[in-house]
Coordinates of C-alpha atoms (C1' of nucleotides) in Angstrom, one line a residue:
Chain A
X1266 CA 65.1 222.9 104.4
X1267 CA 66.3 219.9 103.4
X1268 CA 66.7 216.9 106.4
X1269 CA 67.3 213.2 107.4
X1270 CA 65.2 211.3 104.8
X1271 CA 62.5 209.6 106.4
X1272 CA 61.5 207.3 103.6
X1273 CA 64.1 204.5 103.6
X1274 CA 64.5 203.9 99.6
X1275 CA 62.7 204.6 96.3
X1276 CA 63.1 200.7 96.2
X1277 CA 60.6 200.3 99.0
X1278 CA 58.4 203.3 98.8
X1279 CA 54.8 202.8 98.4
X1280 CA 54.1 206.3 96.8
X1281 CA 56.4 206.1 94.4
X1282 CA 56.2 207.3 90.8
X1283 CA 54.3 204.3 88.6
X1284 CA 57.4 205.0 85.9
X1285 CA 60.1 203.9 88.4
X1286 CA 59.0 200.7 87.5
X1287 CA 60.5 200.7 84.2
X1288 CA 64.1 201.2 86.2
X1289 CA 66.5 198.6 86.8
X1290 CA 67.6 198.0 90.3
X1291 CA 70.9 199.7 89.5
X1292 CA 69.1 202.7 88.0
X1293 CA 66.7 202.8 91.3
X1294 CA 69.7 202.7 93.3
X1295 CA 71.5 205.6 91.7
X1296 CA 68.1 207.5 91.9
X1297 CA 67.6 207.0 95.4
X1298 CA 70.8 208.4 95.8
X1299 CA 70.1 211.7 94.4
X1300 CA 67.2 212.1 96.6
X1301 CA 66.5 214.7 99.4
X1302 CA 63.6 215.1 101.7
X1303 CA 61.9 218.1 103.2
X1304 CA 58.6 218.9 104.9
X1305 CA 56.4 221.7 104.6
X1306 CA 53.9 223.5 106.7
X1307 CA 50.5 224.6 104.8
X1308 CA 51.0 227.6 103.0
X1309 CA 54.7 227.2 102.4
X1310 CA 56.2 227.6 99.0
X1311 CA 57.7 224.2 98.0
X1312 CA 58.6 225.5 94.5
X1313 CA 59.0 229.2 93.2
X1314 CA 57.8 230.1 89.5
X1315 CA 61.0 231.3 87.7
X1316 CA 63.6 229.9 89.8
X1317 CA 66.4 227.4 88.4
X1318 CA 64.5 224.0 88.1
X1319 CA 67.1 221.4 89.0
X1320 CA 64.8 219.0 90.8
X1321 CA 61.9 217.0 90.1
X1322 CA 59.4 217.2 92.9
X1323 CA 57.1 214.3 94.7
X1324 CA 54.8 214.3 97.4
X1325 CA 54.8 211.4 99.7
X1326 CA 52.1 212.9 102.1
X1327 CA 50.1 216.0 101.6
X1328 CA 48.4 217.9 99.0
X1329 CA 49.9 221.1 97.3
X1330 CA 48.8 223.2 94.7
X1331 CA 50.2 224.0 91.2
X1332 CA 49.6 227.4 90.0
X1333 CA 50.9 230.1 87.5
X1334 CA 51.9 233.7 88.9
X1335 CA 50.1 235.7 86.3
X1336 CA 49.8 239.5 85.4
X1337 CA 49.1 241.7 88.7
X1338 CA 49.7 239.1 91.2
X1339 CA 47.0 237.0 89.8
X1340 CA 47.1 233.6 90.0
X1341 CA 46.1 230.9 87.9
X1342 CA 45.9 227.1 89.7
X1343 CA 46.7 224.6 87.1
X1344 CA 46.2 221.5 89.3
X1345 CA 46.2 219.7 92.9
X1346 CA 49.5 217.9 93.5
X1347 CA 49.4 214.5 95.2
X1348 CA 51.4 211.8 96.5
X1349 CA 52.6 209.4 93.6
X1350 CA 52.5 211.8 91.0
X1351 CA 55.6 213.5 89.2
X1352 CA 55.7 217.4 89.5
X1353 CA 57.8 219.0 86.8
X1354 CA 57.0 221.7 84.7
X1355 CA 57.8 221.9 80.7
X1356 CA 60.5 224.8 81.6
X1357 CA 62.8 221.9 82.8
X1358 CA 63.4 221.0 79.3
X1359 CA 63.1 224.4 77.7
X1360 CA 65.0 227.1 79.7
X1361 CA 65.8 225.3 83.2
X1362 CA 62.9 227.3 84.9
X1363 CA 60.2 226.3 87.2
X1364 CA 57.1 227.4 84.9
X1365 CA 54.9 227.3 87.9
X1366 CA 54.8 227.6 91.6
X1367 CA 53.8 225.1 94.1
X1368 CA 52.5 225.7 97.7
X1369 CA 51.7 223.1 100.2
X1370 CA 47.9 223.0 101.1
X1371 CA 48.4 220.7 103.8
X1372 CA 51.4 219.7 106.0
X1373 CA 53.5 217.8 103.2
X1374 CA 56.6 215.6 102.9
X1375 CA 58.2 216.3 99.9
X1376 CA 60.8 214.5 97.9
X1377 CA 63.6 216.4 95.6
X1378 CA 65.3 214.0 92.9
X1379 CA 67.9 215.5 90.9
X1380 CA 66.8 216.5 87.3
X1381 CA 70.1 215.8 86.1
X1382 CA 69.6 211.9 87.3
X1383 CA 66.0 211.9 85.3
X1384 CA 67.6 213.4 82.4
X1385 CA 70.4 210.5 82.4
X1386 CA 67.9 207.8 82.5
X1387 CA 65.5 209.3 79.7
X1388 CA 68.6 209.1 77.8
X1389 CA 69.5 205.2 78.7
X1390 CA 66.2 204.1 79.4
X1391 CA 63.7 203.7 76.5
X1392 CA 60.7 202.6 78.7
X1393 CA 61.3 205.1 81.2
X1394 CA 61.4 207.6 78.5
X1395 CA 58.3 206.4 76.9
X1396 CA 56.8 206.7 80.5
X1397 CA 57.9 210.4 81.0
X1398 CA 56.3 211.1 77.3
X1399 CA 53.0 209.7 78.9
X1400 CA 52.9 211.4 81.7
X1401 CA 53.6 214.8 80.3
X1402 CA 51.2 214.2 77.7
X1403 CA 48.4 213.3 80.5
X1404 CA 49.0 216.5 81.8
X1405 CA 49.1 218.2 78.7
X1406 CA 45.3 216.8 77.6
X1407 CA 44.4 218.0 81.3
X1408 CA 45.6 221.4 80.6
X1409 CA 43.4 221.5 77.1
X1410 CA 40.3 220.4 79.2
X1411 CA 41.1 223.2 81.8
X1412 CA 41.4 225.6 78.4
X1413 CA 38.2 224.4 77.2
X1414 CA 36.6 224.4 80.6
X1415 CA 37.7 228.1 81.3
X1416 CA 37.2 229.9 78.0
X1417 CA 33.8 228.1 76.9
X1418 CA 31.9 227.2 79.9
X1419 CA 29.7 229.6 82.0
X1420 CA 30.3 229.9 85.8
X1421 CA 28.1 226.9 86.8
X1422 CA 29.8 224.8 83.9
X1423 CA 33.1 225.9 85.2
X1424 CA 32.3 225.2 88.9
X1425 CA 31.0 222.0 88.5
X1426 CA 33.8 220.6 86.3
X1427 CA 36.3 221.7 89.1
X1428 CA 34.1 220.1 91.9
X1429 CA 34.2 216.8 89.7
X1430 CA 38.0 217.1 89.1
X1431 CA 38.2 217.2 93.1
X1432 CA 36.0 214.4 93.7
X1433 CA 37.1 212.0 91.2
X1434 CA 41.0 212.9 90.6
X1435 CA 42.0 213.9 94.2
X1436 CA 40.1 212.9 96.9
X1437 CA 38.5 209.5 95.3
X1438 CA 35.5 210.2 96.9
X1439 CA 32.0 212.5 96.5
X1440 CA 32.5 213.7 100.1
X1441 CA 35.5 215.3 101.4
X1442 CA 37.1 217.9 103.6
X1443 CA 38.0 221.0 100.5
X1444 CA 41.6 222.1 101.2
X1445 CA 40.9 225.1 98.8
X1446 CA 39.4 228.5 99.9
X1447 CA 36.4 230.0 97.9
X1448 CA 39.1 232.6 96.2
X1449 CA 41.1 229.6 95.1
X1450 CA 38.4 227.5 93.5
X1451 CA 38.3 231.2 92.0
X1452 CA 41.7 230.7 90.8
X1453 CA 41.0 227.3 89.2
X1454 CA 38.1 228.4 87.2
X1455 CA 39.0 232.2 86.4
X1456 CA 36.1 233.2 88.5
X1457 CA 35.8 235.9 91.4
X1458 CA 35.7 234.4 95.2
X1459 CA 32.0 236.1 95.4
X1460 CA 30.8 234.5 92.1
X1461 CA 32.1 231.0 93.4
X1462 CA 30.0 231.2 96.6
X1463 CA 26.7 232.3 94.6
X1464 CA 27.2 229.2 92.3
X1465 CA 28.1 227.3 95.3
X1466 CA 25.0 228.6 96.9
X1467 CA 22.7 227.9 93.9
X1468 CA 24.2 224.4 93.9
X1469 CA 23.1 223.9 97.4
X1470 CA 19.4 225.2 96.9
X1471 CA 19.2 222.7 93.7
X1472 CA 20.0 220.0 96.2
X1473 CA 23.2 219.0 93.9
X1474 CA 26.2 219.6 96.8
X1475 CA 26.2 220.0 100.3
X1476 CA 28.8 222.7 101.7
X1477 CA 29.1 222.9 105.3
X1478 CA 32.1 225.1 105.9
X1479 CA 34.8 223.2 104.4
X1480 CA 33.1 219.9 103.6
X1481 CA 32.1 219.2 100.3
X1482 CA 29.4 216.4 99.4
X1483 CA 28.4 215.8 96.0
X1484 CA 24.5 214.6 96.2
X1485 CA 23.7 214.4 92.4
X1486 CA 26.8 214.1 90.6
X1487 CA 24.8 213.0 87.5
X1488 CA 23.3 216.4 87.4
X1489 CA 26.9 218.1 88.3
X1490 CA 28.5 216.3 85.2
X1491 CA 25.6 217.6 82.9
X1492 CA 26.1 221.0 84.2
X1493 CA 29.6 220.7 83.5
X1494 CA 29.2 219.1 79.8
X1495 CA 26.6 221.5 79.0
X1496 CA 28.7 224.5 80.0
Chain B
X174 CA 44.2 211.1 49.7
X175 CA 47.8 209.5 49.7
X176 CA 49.9 210.2 46.7
X177 CA 53.2 209.5 45.0
X178 CA 55.6 211.2 47.4
X179 CA 57.3 214.2 45.9
X180 CA 60.2 214.8 48.6
X181 CA 62.9 212.2 47.9
X182 CA 63.5 211.5 51.2
X183 CA 63.8 212.5 54.9
X184 CA 67.5 212.1 54.5
X185 CA 67.9 215.1 52.0
X186 CA 64.5 217.1 53.1
X187 CA 65.4 220.8 54.0
X188 CA 62.3 221.2 55.6
X189 CA 62.9 218.3 58.2
X190 CA 62.3 218.1 62.0
X191 CA 65.0 219.4 63.6
X192 CA 64.9 216.1 65.8
X193 CA 65.9 214.1 63.1
X194 CA 69.3 215.2 63.4
X195 CA 70.0 212.6 66.2
X196 CA 68.7 209.5 64.3
X197 CA 71.4 207.3 62.7
X198 CA 71.4 207.0 58.8
X199 CA 69.6 203.4 59.2
X200 CA 67.0 204.9 61.4
X201 CA 66.5 207.7 59.1
X202 CA 66.2 205.3 56.7
X203 CA 63.4 203.5 58.2
X204 CA 61.8 206.4 59.1
X205 CA 61.6 207.3 55.6
X206 CA 60.0 203.9 54.4
X207 CA 56.9 204.6 56.6
X208 CA 56.5 208.0 55.1
X209 CA 53.3 208.9 53.2
X210 CA 52.4 212.4 51.2
X211 CA 49.3 214.1 50.5
X212 CA 48.1 217.5 49.4
X213 CA 45.6 219.6 50.6
X214 CA 43.5 222.7 49.4
X215 CA 42.6 225.6 51.5
X216 CA 40.1 224.7 54.2
X217 CA 40.4 221.0 54.0
X218 CA 40.9 219.0 57.4
X219 CA 44.0 217.2 57.8
X220 CA 43.5 215.9 61.0
X221 CA 40.1 215.4 62.8
X222 CA 40.0 215.8 66.4
X223 CA 39.2 212.2 68.0
X224 CA 40.0 210.3 65.1
X225 CA 42.7 207.6 65.5
X226 CA 46.3 208.7 66.2
X227 CA 48.2 206.5 64.0
X228 CA 50.3 209.2 62.2
X229 CA 52.5 212.2 62.8
X230 CA 52.0 214.9 60.8
X231 CA 54.6 217.4 59.3
X232 CA 54.0 220.2 56.6
X233 CA 56.5 220.3 53.7
X234 CA 54.6 223.5 52.4
X235 CA 52.1 225.9 53.6
X236 CA 50.2 226.7 56.9
X237 CA 47.6 225.0 59.0
X238 CA 45.5 225.8 62.2
X239 CA 45.8 223.5 65.2
X240 CA 42.3 223.7 66.9
X241 CA 40.0 222.1 69.4
X242 CA 36.5 221.6 68.6
X243 CA 34.9 222.9 71.8
X244 CA 31.3 223.1 72.9
X245 CA 28.5 223.9 70.9
X246 CA 30.9 223.7 67.8
X247 CA 32.7 226.6 68.9
X248 CA 36.5 226.3 68.2
X249 CA 39.7 227.3 69.7
X250 CA 42.7 227.7 67.8
X251 CA 45.7 226.4 69.6
X252 CA 48.4 227.4 67.1
X253 CA 49.5 227.7 63.3
X254 CA 51.4 224.8 62.2
X255 CA 54.3 225.7 59.8
X256 CA 57.1 223.3 58.1
X257 CA 59.4 222.0 60.3
X258 CA 57.4 221.5 63.2
X259 CA 56.1 218.2 64.8
X260 CA 52.3 218.3 64.7
X261 CA 51.2 215.3 67.4
X262 CA 48.5 215.8 70.1
X263 CA 49.3 214.5 73.8
X264 CA 46.6 211.9 72.7
X265 CA 48.8 210.0 70.6
X266 CA 50.7 208.9 74.1
X267 CA 47.3 208.6 76.1
X268 CA 44.6 206.9 74.4
X269 CA 45.7 207.1 70.7
X270 CA 43.4 210.0 69.6
X271 CA 43.9 213.0 68.1
X272 CA 43.6 215.5 70.8
X273 CA 43.1 218.6 67.9
X274 CA 42.0 218.9 64.5
X275 CA 44.3 220.6 61.9
X276 CA 42.9 222.0 58.7
X277 CA 44.8 223.7 56.0
X278 CA 45.0 227.6 55.5
X279 CA 46.6 227.5 52.3
X280 CA 47.6 224.7 50.0
X281 CA 49.4 222.2 52.0
X282 CA 51.9 219.4 51.1
X283 CA 51.7 217.2 54.2
X284 CA 54.2 214.2 55.5
X285 CA 52.3 211.6 57.7
X286 CA 54.9 209.4 59.4
X287 CA 53.7 206.3 61.1
X288 CA 53.4 206.8 64.8
X289 CA 54.5 203.3 65.8
X290 CA 58.0 204.2 64.0
X291 CA 57.9 207.3 66.5
X292 CA 57.4 205.2 69.3
X293 CA 60.1 202.7 68.4
X294 CA 62.8 205.7 67.9
X295 CA 61.9 207.0 71.3
X296 CA 62.5 203.7 72.9
X297 CA 65.6 202.7 70.9
X298 CA 67.2 206.3 70.6
X299 CA 67.8 208.2 73.9
X300 CA 68.7 211.6 72.1
X301 CA 65.7 211.3 70.1
X302 CA 63.5 210.8 73.2
X303 CA 65.1 213.5 74.7
X304 CA 64.2 215.9 72.0
X305 CA 60.9 214.5 71.7
X306 CA 60.4 215.7 75.3
X307 CA 62.0 219.2 74.4
X308 CA 59.6 219.4 71.9
X309 CA 56.6 218.5 73.6
X310 CA 57.7 220.7 76.7
X311 CA 58.1 223.9 74.4
X312 CA 54.6 223.2 73.0
X313 CA 53.3 222.9 76.6
X314 CA 54.9 226.1 78.0
X315 CA 53.1 227.8 74.7
X316 CA 50.0 226.5 76.1
X317 CA 50.7 227.8 79.4
X318 CA 51.2 231.1 78.0
X319 CA 47.8 231.1 75.9
X320 CA 46.0 230.2 79.0
X321 CA 47.1 233.3 80.7
X322 CA 46.9 235.4 77.7
X323 CA 43.2 234.3 77.2
X324 CA 42.2 234.3 81.2
X325 CA 44.2 237.5 82.3
X326 CA 44.1 239.9 79.7
X327 CA 41.6 242.3 78.2
X328 CA 40.9 242.3 74.6
X329 CA 43.5 244.6 73.6
X330 CA 45.9 242.6 75.4
X331 CA 44.7 239.4 74.0
X332 CA 44.9 240.6 70.3
X333 CA 48.4 242.4 70.6
X334 CA 49.8 239.1 71.9
X335 CA 48.7 237.0 68.7
X336 CA 49.7 239.8 66.3
X337 CA 53.2 239.3 67.8
X338 CA 52.9 235.8 67.9
X339 CA 52.1 235.7 64.5
X340 CA 54.9 238.1 63.5
X341 CA 57.2 236.6 65.3
X342 CA 56.7 233.2 65.3
X343 CA 54.7 232.2 62.2
X344 CA 55.8 235.1 59.4
X345 CA 59.2 235.9 60.9
X346 CA 58.4 239.7 59.6
X347 CA 56.6 242.5 61.0
X348 CA 54.5 242.8 57.8
X349 CA 52.6 239.7 56.6
X350 CA 49.6 238.3 54.4
X351 CA 47.2 237.3 57.3
X352 CA 45.7 233.9 56.7
X353 CA 43.3 233.9 59.5
X354 CA 39.9 235.6 59.3
X355 CA 38.8 237.9 61.8
X356 CA 36.7 235.5 62.9
X357 CA 39.7 232.8 63.5
X358 CA 41.7 235.9 65.1
X359 CA 38.8 235.6 67.7
X360 CA 39.2 231.6 68.1
X361 CA 42.5 232.2 68.9
X362 CA 42.0 234.8 71.6
X363 CA 38.4 233.5 72.8
X364 CA 36.9 237.1 71.5
X365 CA 33.9 237.7 69.2
X366 CA 34.9 238.7 65.5
X367 CA 33.0 241.9 66.2
X368 CA 35.4 242.8 68.7
X369 CA 38.5 241.5 67.1
X370 CA 37.3 244.1 64.1
X371 CA 37.1 247.0 66.5
X372 CA 40.5 246.7 68.5
X373 CA 42.0 246.2 65.1
X374 CA 40.7 249.5 64.1
X375 CA 41.5 251.1 67.7
X376 CA 45.3 249.6 66.9
X377 CA 44.9 251.6 63.4
X378 CA 43.7 254.7 64.7
X379 CA 46.6 254.8 67.3
X380 CA 48.9 254.2 64.5
X381 CA 50.1 250.6 66.0
X382 CA 49.3 248.7 62.9
X383 CA 48.3 249.1 59.6
X384 CA 45.5 246.6 58.3
X385 CA 44.4 246.8 54.8
X386 CA 42.2 243.8 54.0
X387 CA 44.3 240.9 54.7
X388 CA 47.4 242.6 54.9
X389 CA 49.0 243.3 58.1
X390 CA 51.8 245.7 59.0
X391 CA 53.0 246.4 62.6
X392 CA 54.4 249.7 62.8
X393 CA 54.9 250.5 66.4
X394 CA 55.7 246.9 68.1
X395 CA 57.4 248.2 71.0
X396 CA 53.5 249.6 71.7
X397 CA 52.4 246.6 70.8
X398 CA 54.6 244.4 73.4
X399 CA 53.5 246.7 76.3
X400 CA 49.8 246.4 75.4
X401 CA 50.4 242.8 75.4
X402 CA 52.5 242.6 78.9
X403 CA 50.2 245.0 80.5
X404 CA 47.0 243.2 79.7
Chain C
dT424 C1' 40.1 233.7 126.7
dC425 C1' 40.0 237.8 124.2
dA426 C1' 41.8 240.4 120.2
dT427 C1' 42.6 240.2 115.4
dA428 C1' 42.9 238.2 111.2
dA429 C1' 41.1 235.7 107.5
dA430 C1' 37.4 233.6 105.1
dG431 C1' 32.6 233.3 104.0
dG432 C1' 28.8 235.6 102.6
dT433 C1' 25.5 239.3 100.2
dG434 C1' 23.2 242.9 97.8
dA435 C1' 24.0 247.0 94.7
dT436 C1' 26.4 248.6 91.0
dA437 C1' 30.0 249.1 86.9
dT438 C1' 31.8 247.2 83.1
dA439 C1' 33.8 244.5 79.6
dT440 C1' 32.4 242.1 76.0
dA441 C1' 29.0 239.0 73.5
dT442 C1' 24.9 239.4 71.0
dC443 C1' 21.7 241.2 67.5
dA444 C1' 20.6 243.2 63.4
dA445 C1' 21.9 245.4 59.1
dT446 C1' 25.4 247.4 55.8
dT447 C1' 29.4 247.8 53.1
dA448 C1' 33.0 245.2 51.1
dA449 C1' 35.5 241.5 48.8
dT450 C1' 36.0 236.8 46.8
dC451 C1' 34.4 233.0 44.4
dA452 C1' 31.9 230.3 40.7
dC453 C1' 30.0 230.2 36.1
Chain D
dG809 C1' 32.3 240.3 34.2
dT810 C1' 28.4 239.6 37.1
dG811 C1' 25.7 237.8 40.6
dA812 C1' 25.9 234.8 44.6
dT813 C1' 28.2 234.0 48.7
dT814 C1' 31.1 235.0 52.3
dA815 C1' 33.7 238.2 55.2
dA816 C1' 34.5 242.5 57.5
dT817 C1' 32.2 246.4 59.6
dT818 C1' 29.5 249.4 62.2
dG819 C1' 26.1 250.8 65.8
dA820 C1' 22.9 249.6 69.4
dT821 C1' 21.5 246.5 72.9
dA822 C1' 22.1 242.8 76.4
dT823 C1' 24.1 240.2 80.0
dA824 C1' 27.1 237.8 82.4
dT825 C1' 30.6 238.7 85.5
dA826 C1' 33.7 241.5 88.4
dT827 C1' 33.9 245.0 91.6
dC828 C1' 32.7 247.2 95.5
dA829 C1' 31.2 247.8 100.3
dC830 C1' 29.7 245.9 104.1
dC831 C1' 28.4 242.3 107.4
dT832 C1' 29.1 237.5 109.3
dT833 C1' 31.3 233.9 111.1
dT834 C1' 35.4 231.2 111.5
dA835 C1' 40.0 230.5 112.6
dT836 C1' 44.3 232.3 114.9
dG837 C1' 47.7 233.3 118.2
dA838 C1' 49.3 236.1 122.0

DNA sequence: TCATAAAGGTGATATATATCAATTAATCAC
DNA sequence: GTGATTAATTGATATATATCACCTTTATGA
């Protein structure tokens, strides 16, 4: 699985985690020495829920889905991972197990960094520790939103929120090539795939979105936002 | 609201947060100087969602509910707070706003500690920072469980989980005086209060629990666990 | 290129759970 | 203590959404 590193070093990496800016050159160098790259094809599992959490993960290219394997093989997709973001579940600091699974939604180049090194830097570098807490807090805030989204909205509201999330946070554009299948959108919103199809069709009929095969184009974002907020 | 401190100091407090053990005597003293106490009656709001997050909260006595005010005034209770646990939402490190509301479920003695002081100690004391991350991680893990509980289980499973949570994590006993109303249990499980009543009755008929008014006694915990795990 | 699988889609039906309406029990304020 | 609120309970009904069965289209790979 692990291969020759294709990225020169963390020092020069353009996709690196923002929080690395707080590390000293020496620390960054040390980090770089405990780094391993690997590439994955679409559908391959990068991190398996329950396995020992010995590394933090970053993507240098591609997209992946972060999901909890729940009851009776039913998955719950927590978020979509993209380059520049730390992927490390809360289990790392609690039971040293991965809280969730991560699998590639496209060809992915991944960077694994020893969790022990992370831990060391948290202890030694206060700015880095604070950045880490901020990062975890942002994720936590998102989870809270997801919780409200899933529990308190009806289907159109739930779907609308996810479409906005994908456009704003993942693709940075209102027109994108959807990497998630209808079934997977369902796993993000706690909906059956058939329901996803139907609501998406409704949105299309109302002129809110355009969905040709895997291409999604948001036509009326204000309306979509309204649907999302209203529930 | 703020009053004369009734607790001598953090140095001697028996209800203090475990993570304070990593602070030096000097730091602990500093902490103590930025501490304010207040007491609340049942039903009073201790922290209001959206308000500026300038303090971390601890309870020195009593219980409180931590809840998100969602859409159309519908609440989602995240957890029950008790003495010895840090109460600080993810918003503190993101937008300096309280992510959730906290209100007293009984008479509560509360301790507010300046968030700036916390922040300072995270930067200066690596052990403290790590403890903070561990604490946040534990909460995050719980939220993930709650998410699965709410989305993937049917009503009996959801209710069973909450009863086990209350017995194990809050009361430390299988027999307890329930501080939550049926409506509030519903707000923890995303169920209507009527459904809570009905399932609770079913549990009673099956000899799994005994519920007289606000007294709850778990009679068959193994069965309750099974129901919770099965979904 | 054809065969096979996987994803997308549609209508009919089932069901878990909320909502509504009304009654009874418990708690609170004076 | 006693009326007034609030919470708990019960049964009847409504509804959102899942499930099922099936068909169509699009990918995949030998």
